[in-house]
Short mmCIF file of C-alpha atoms in Angstrom, two decimals:
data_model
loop_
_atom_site.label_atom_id
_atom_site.label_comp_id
_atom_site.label_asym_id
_atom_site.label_seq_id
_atom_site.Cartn_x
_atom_site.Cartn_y
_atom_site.Cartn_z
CA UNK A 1 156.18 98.24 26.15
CA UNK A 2 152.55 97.25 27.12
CA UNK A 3 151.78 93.48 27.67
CA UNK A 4 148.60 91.71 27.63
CA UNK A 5 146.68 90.66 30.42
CA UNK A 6 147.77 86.89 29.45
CA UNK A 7 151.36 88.14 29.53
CA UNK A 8 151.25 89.81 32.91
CA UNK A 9 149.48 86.76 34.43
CA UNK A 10 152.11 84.40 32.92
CA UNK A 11 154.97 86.73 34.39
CA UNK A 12 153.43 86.72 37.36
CA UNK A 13 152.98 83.26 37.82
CA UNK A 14 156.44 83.17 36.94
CA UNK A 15 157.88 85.17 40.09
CA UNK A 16 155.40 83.14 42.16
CA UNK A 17 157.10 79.69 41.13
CA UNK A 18 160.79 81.97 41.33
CA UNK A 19 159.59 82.54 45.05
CA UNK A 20 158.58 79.40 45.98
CA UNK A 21 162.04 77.94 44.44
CA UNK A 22 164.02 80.44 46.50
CA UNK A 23 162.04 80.06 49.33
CA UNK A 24 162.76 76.36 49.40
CA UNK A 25 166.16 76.70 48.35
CA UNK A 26 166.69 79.27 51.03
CA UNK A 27 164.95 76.47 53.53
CA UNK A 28 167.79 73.89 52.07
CA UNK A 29 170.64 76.37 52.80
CA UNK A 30 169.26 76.86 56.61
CA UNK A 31 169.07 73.07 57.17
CA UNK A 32 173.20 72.41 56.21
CA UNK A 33 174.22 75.21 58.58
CA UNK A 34 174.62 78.41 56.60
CA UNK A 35 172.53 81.54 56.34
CA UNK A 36 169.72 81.64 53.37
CA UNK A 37 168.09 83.72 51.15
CA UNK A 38 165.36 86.13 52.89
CA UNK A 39 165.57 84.10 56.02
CA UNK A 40 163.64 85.72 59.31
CA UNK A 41 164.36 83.25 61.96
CA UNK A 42 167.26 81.39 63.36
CA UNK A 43 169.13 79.17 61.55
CA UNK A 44 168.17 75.22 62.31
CA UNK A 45 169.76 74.46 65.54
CA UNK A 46 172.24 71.47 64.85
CA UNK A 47 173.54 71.65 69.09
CA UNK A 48 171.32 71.41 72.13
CA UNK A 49 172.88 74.83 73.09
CA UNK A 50 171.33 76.30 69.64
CA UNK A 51 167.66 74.15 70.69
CA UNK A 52 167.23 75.47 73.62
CA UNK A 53 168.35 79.35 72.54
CA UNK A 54 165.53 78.73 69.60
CA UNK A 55 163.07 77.54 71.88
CA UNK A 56 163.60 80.79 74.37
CA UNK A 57 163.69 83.11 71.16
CA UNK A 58 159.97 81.32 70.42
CA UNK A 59 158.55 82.01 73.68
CA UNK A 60 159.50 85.19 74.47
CA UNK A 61 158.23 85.91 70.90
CA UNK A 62 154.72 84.82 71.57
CA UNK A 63 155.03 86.85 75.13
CA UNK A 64 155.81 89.81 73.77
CA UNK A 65 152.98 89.44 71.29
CA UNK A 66 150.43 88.68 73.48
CA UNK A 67 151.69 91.91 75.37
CA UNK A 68 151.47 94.02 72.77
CA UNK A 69 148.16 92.93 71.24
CA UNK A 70 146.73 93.50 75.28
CA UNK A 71 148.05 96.97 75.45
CA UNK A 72 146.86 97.64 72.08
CA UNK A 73 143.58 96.52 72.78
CA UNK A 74 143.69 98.76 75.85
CA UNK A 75 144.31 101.77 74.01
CA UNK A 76 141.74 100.78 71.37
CA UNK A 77 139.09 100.74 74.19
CA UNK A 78 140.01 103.68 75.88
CA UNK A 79 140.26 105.52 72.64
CA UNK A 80 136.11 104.78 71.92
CA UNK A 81 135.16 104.45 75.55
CA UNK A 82 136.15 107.34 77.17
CA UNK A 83 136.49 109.96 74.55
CA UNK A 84 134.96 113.53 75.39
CA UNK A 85 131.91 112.06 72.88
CA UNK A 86 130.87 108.82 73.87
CA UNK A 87 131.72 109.95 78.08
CA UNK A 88 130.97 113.18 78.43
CA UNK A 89 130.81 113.10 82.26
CA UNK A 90 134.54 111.74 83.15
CA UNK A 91 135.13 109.74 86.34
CA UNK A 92 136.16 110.89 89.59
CA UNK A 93 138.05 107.63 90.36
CA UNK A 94 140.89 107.92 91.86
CA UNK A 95 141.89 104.38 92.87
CA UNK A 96 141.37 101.05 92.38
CA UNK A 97 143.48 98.53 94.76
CA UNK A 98 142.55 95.65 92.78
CA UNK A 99 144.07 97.12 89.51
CA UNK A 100 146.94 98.63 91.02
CA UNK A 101 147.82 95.02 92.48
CA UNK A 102 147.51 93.63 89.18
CA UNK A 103 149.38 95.87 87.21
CA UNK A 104 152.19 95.72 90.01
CA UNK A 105 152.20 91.65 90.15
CA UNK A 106 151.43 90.51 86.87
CA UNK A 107 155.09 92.07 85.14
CA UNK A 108 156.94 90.77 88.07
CA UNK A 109 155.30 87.08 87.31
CA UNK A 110 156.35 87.74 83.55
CA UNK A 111 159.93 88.82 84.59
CA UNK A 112 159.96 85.58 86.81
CA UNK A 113 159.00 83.75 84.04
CA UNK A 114 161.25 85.08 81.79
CA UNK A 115 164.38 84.88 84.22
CA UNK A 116 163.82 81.27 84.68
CA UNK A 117 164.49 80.05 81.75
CA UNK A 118 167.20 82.59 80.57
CA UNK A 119 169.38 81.45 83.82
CA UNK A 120 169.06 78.18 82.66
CA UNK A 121 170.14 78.45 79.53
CA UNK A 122 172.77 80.78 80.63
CA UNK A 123 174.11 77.72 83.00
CA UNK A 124 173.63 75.34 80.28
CA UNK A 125 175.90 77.67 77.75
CA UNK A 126 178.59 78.59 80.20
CA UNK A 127 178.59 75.43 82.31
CA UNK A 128 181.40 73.18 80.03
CA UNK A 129 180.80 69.29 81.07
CA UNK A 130 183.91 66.82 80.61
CA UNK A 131 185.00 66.90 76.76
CA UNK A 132 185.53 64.64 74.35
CA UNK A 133 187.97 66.59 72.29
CA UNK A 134 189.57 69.78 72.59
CA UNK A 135 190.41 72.22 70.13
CA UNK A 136 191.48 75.70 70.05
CA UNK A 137 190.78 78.38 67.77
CA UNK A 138 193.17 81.23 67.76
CA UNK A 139 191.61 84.35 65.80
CA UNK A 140 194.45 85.92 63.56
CA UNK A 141 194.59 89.36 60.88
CA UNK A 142 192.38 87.93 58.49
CA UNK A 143 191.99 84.27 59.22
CA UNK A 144 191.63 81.32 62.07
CA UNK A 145 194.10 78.60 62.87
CA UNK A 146 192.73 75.59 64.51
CA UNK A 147 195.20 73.40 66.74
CA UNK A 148 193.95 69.51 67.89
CA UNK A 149 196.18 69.13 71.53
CA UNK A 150 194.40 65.90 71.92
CA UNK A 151 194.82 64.07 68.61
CA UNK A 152 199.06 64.92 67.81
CA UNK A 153 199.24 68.45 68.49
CA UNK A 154 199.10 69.75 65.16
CA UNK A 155 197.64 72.85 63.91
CA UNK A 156 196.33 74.28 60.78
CA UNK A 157 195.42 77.32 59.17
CA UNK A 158 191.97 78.44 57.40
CA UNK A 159 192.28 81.44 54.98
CA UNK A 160 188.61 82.33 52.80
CA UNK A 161 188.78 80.33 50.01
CA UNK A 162 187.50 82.48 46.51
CA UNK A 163 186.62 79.58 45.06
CA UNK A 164 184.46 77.66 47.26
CA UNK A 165 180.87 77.77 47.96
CA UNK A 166 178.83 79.45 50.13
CA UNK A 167 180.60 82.54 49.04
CA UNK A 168 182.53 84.22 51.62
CA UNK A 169 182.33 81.31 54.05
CA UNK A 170 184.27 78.44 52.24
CA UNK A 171 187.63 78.10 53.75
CA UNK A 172 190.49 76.11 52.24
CA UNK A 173 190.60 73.70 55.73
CA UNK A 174 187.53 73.04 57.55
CA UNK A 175 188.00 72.39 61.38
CA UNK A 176 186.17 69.12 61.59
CA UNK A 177 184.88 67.29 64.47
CA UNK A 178 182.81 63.88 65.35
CA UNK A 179 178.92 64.13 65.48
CA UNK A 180 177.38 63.27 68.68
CA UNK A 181 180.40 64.42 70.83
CA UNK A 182 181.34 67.01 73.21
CA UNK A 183 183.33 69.46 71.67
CA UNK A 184 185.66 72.22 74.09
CA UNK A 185 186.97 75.29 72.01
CA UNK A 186 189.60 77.56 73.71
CA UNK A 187 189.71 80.91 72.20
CA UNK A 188 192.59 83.44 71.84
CA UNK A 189 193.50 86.15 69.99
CA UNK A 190 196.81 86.44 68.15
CA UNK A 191 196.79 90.51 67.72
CA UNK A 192 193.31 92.13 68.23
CA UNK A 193 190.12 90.83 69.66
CA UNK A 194 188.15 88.58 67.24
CA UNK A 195 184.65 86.36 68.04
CA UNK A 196 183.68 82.83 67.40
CA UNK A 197 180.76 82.62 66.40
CA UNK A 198 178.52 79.53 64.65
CA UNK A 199 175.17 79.96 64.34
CA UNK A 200 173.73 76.45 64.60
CA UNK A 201 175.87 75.59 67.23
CA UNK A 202 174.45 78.73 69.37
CA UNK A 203 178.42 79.71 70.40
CA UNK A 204 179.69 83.13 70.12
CA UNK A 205 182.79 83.86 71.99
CA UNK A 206 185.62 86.59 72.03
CA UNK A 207 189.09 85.83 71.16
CA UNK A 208 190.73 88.23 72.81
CA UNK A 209 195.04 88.23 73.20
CA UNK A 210 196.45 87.24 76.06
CA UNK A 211 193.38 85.86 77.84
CA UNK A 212 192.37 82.24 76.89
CA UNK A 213 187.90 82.23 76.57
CA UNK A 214 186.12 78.48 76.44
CA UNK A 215 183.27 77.47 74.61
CA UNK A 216 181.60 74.10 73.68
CA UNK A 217 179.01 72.37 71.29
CA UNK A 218 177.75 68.96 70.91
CA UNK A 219 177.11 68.70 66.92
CA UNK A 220 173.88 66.43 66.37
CA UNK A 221 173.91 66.52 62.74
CA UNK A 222 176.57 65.79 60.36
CA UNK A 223 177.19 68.31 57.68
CA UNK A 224 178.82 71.87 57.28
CA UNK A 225 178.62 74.40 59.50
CA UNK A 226 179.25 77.88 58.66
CA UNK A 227 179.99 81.21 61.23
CA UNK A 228 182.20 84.35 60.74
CA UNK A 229 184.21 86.35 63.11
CA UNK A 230 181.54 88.89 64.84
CA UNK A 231 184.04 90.95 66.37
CA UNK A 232 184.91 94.20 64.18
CA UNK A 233 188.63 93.24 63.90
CA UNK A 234 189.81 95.18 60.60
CA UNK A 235 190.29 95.89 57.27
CA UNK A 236 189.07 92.48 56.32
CA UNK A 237 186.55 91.64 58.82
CA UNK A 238 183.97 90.39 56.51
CA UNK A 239 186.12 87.85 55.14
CA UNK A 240 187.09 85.84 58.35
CA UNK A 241 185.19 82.62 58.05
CA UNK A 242 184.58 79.38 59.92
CA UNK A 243 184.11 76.59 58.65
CA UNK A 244 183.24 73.40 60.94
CA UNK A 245 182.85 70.03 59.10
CA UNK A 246 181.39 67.02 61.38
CA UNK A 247 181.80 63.65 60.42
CA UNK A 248 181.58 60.08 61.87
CA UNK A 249 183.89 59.14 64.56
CA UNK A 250 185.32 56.70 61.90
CA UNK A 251 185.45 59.29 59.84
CA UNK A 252 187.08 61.41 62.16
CA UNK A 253 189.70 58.93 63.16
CA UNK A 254 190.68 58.58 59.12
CA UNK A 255 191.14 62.71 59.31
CA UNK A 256 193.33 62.85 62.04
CA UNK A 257 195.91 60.28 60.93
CA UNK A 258 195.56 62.52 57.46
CA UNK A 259 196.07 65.89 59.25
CA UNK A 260 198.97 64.46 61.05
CA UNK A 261 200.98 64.28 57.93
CA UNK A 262 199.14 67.02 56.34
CA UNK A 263 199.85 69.60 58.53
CA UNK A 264 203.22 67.97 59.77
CA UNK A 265 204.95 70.96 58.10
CA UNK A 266 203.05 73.37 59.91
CA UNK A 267 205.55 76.51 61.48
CA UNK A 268 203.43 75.99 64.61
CA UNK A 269 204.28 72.62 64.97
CA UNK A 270 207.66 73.21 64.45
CA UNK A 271 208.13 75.53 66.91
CA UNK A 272 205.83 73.40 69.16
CA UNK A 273 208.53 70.70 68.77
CA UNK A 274 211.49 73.06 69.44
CA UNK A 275 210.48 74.13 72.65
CA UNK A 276 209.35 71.09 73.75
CA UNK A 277 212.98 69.41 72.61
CA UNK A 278 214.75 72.38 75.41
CA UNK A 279 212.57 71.45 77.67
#
């Protein structure tokens, strides 16, 4: 079917507004923690962790650009310079100490100045100051359960929940923390190895059984926060969710008295109270 010229420019100012709709619903998605339609950079860092992993990401972006525009201008110029054409006669230079100097400093200053900043945010990441609450996150065949030692000792399960929204990333219980607090997360695995991993926080951490892995985050926003497990760990990988809610400390305080008695029924927490009744 042939359209008009006024039809074609109606259709495509059509898929330009589309665009510009799903490019700033995909920019709404990135800002409440969750990954968003043709997005190209990291998600919006909600952790100082996750700010200073999107500020290395930056700069080494811009260094490797400048790199590879200078080497391409390089090759440009020798291409036009000294072709058999335009330099018929070639050079009998052989050396040239001040190049070879340059060419032997210069990448160590950029490796320097790329190690710097790495260790540091290495240190930062695996250096865990004192926590405000503790929580650990033990990676099970296809789900996570989430245990609170410091608020009552009870623990939870969260299975993928069909039903919810983002799809494949709602979860029928959301671990859920304060905002503006230091959060520890203990990893385990409760039959292969699994991975922690939230994006916005900038944490990504095996859970592997047997052997107990730490993490932490400081949340600065309040919202949802979505990861997945990022460990290949089965059948049913892909739908292995996380799901961290943060909330007001007062907010926060009204969960945990609800979980309490929520979750009072738990198996874990009955067995948790049976051994600690022998002992």
């Amino acid at each position: 079917m042939k359209m008009s010229k006024g039809q074609i420019g109606r259709r495509l100012l059509g898929l330009a507004v589309a665009g510009t709709a799903w490019g700033a619903c995909g920019s709404a998605f990135a800002e409440l923690g969750q990954p968003a339609p043709w997005e190209y950079k990291l998600q919006e860092a909600a952790s100082p962790v996750m700010e200073n992993i999107t500020w290395f990401h930056n700069f080494l972006t811009v260094l490797i650009t400048v790199i590879t525009v200078f080497v391409l201008a390089l090759l440009v110029m020798v291409v036009v310079k000294f072709n058999a054409k335009a330099n018929p006669v070639p050079s009998r230079t052989t050396h040239n100490t001040l190049i070879e100097v340059a060419w032997t400093l210069v990448p160590v200053l950029i490796l320097v100045g790329i190690a710097v900043p790495s260790f540091r945010l290495l240190f930062l990441e695996l250096d865990i100051p004192k926590a405000d609450l503790t929580i650990k996150a033990t990676g099970k065949q296809w789900y996570w359960s989430y245990a609170y030692p410091d608020n009552g000792k009870f623990e939870f399960d969260s299975l993928m929940a069909q039903d919810k929204q983002p799809r494949l990333l709602g979860v029928d219980n959301e671990m859920v923390v304060p905002v503006n607090k230091i959060v520890r997360v203990l990893t385990v695995g409760a039959d292969v190895i699994h991975s922690f991993a939230v994006p916005a926080f900038g944490i990504k951490i095996d859970a592997i059984p047997g052997r107990l892995n730490e993490t932490w985050f400081k949340a600065t926003k309040t919202g949802m926060f979505y990861g997945q497990c990022s460990e290949l760990c089965g059948k049913d990988h892909a739908f292995m969710p996380i799901a961290v809610k943060v909330v007001t400390d007062q907010e926060f305080a009204a969960w945990v008295e609800d979980a309490k008695k929520k979750f009072a029924s738990n198996p874990a927490n009955s067995f948790a109270s049976i051994g600690a009744a022998a002992q």
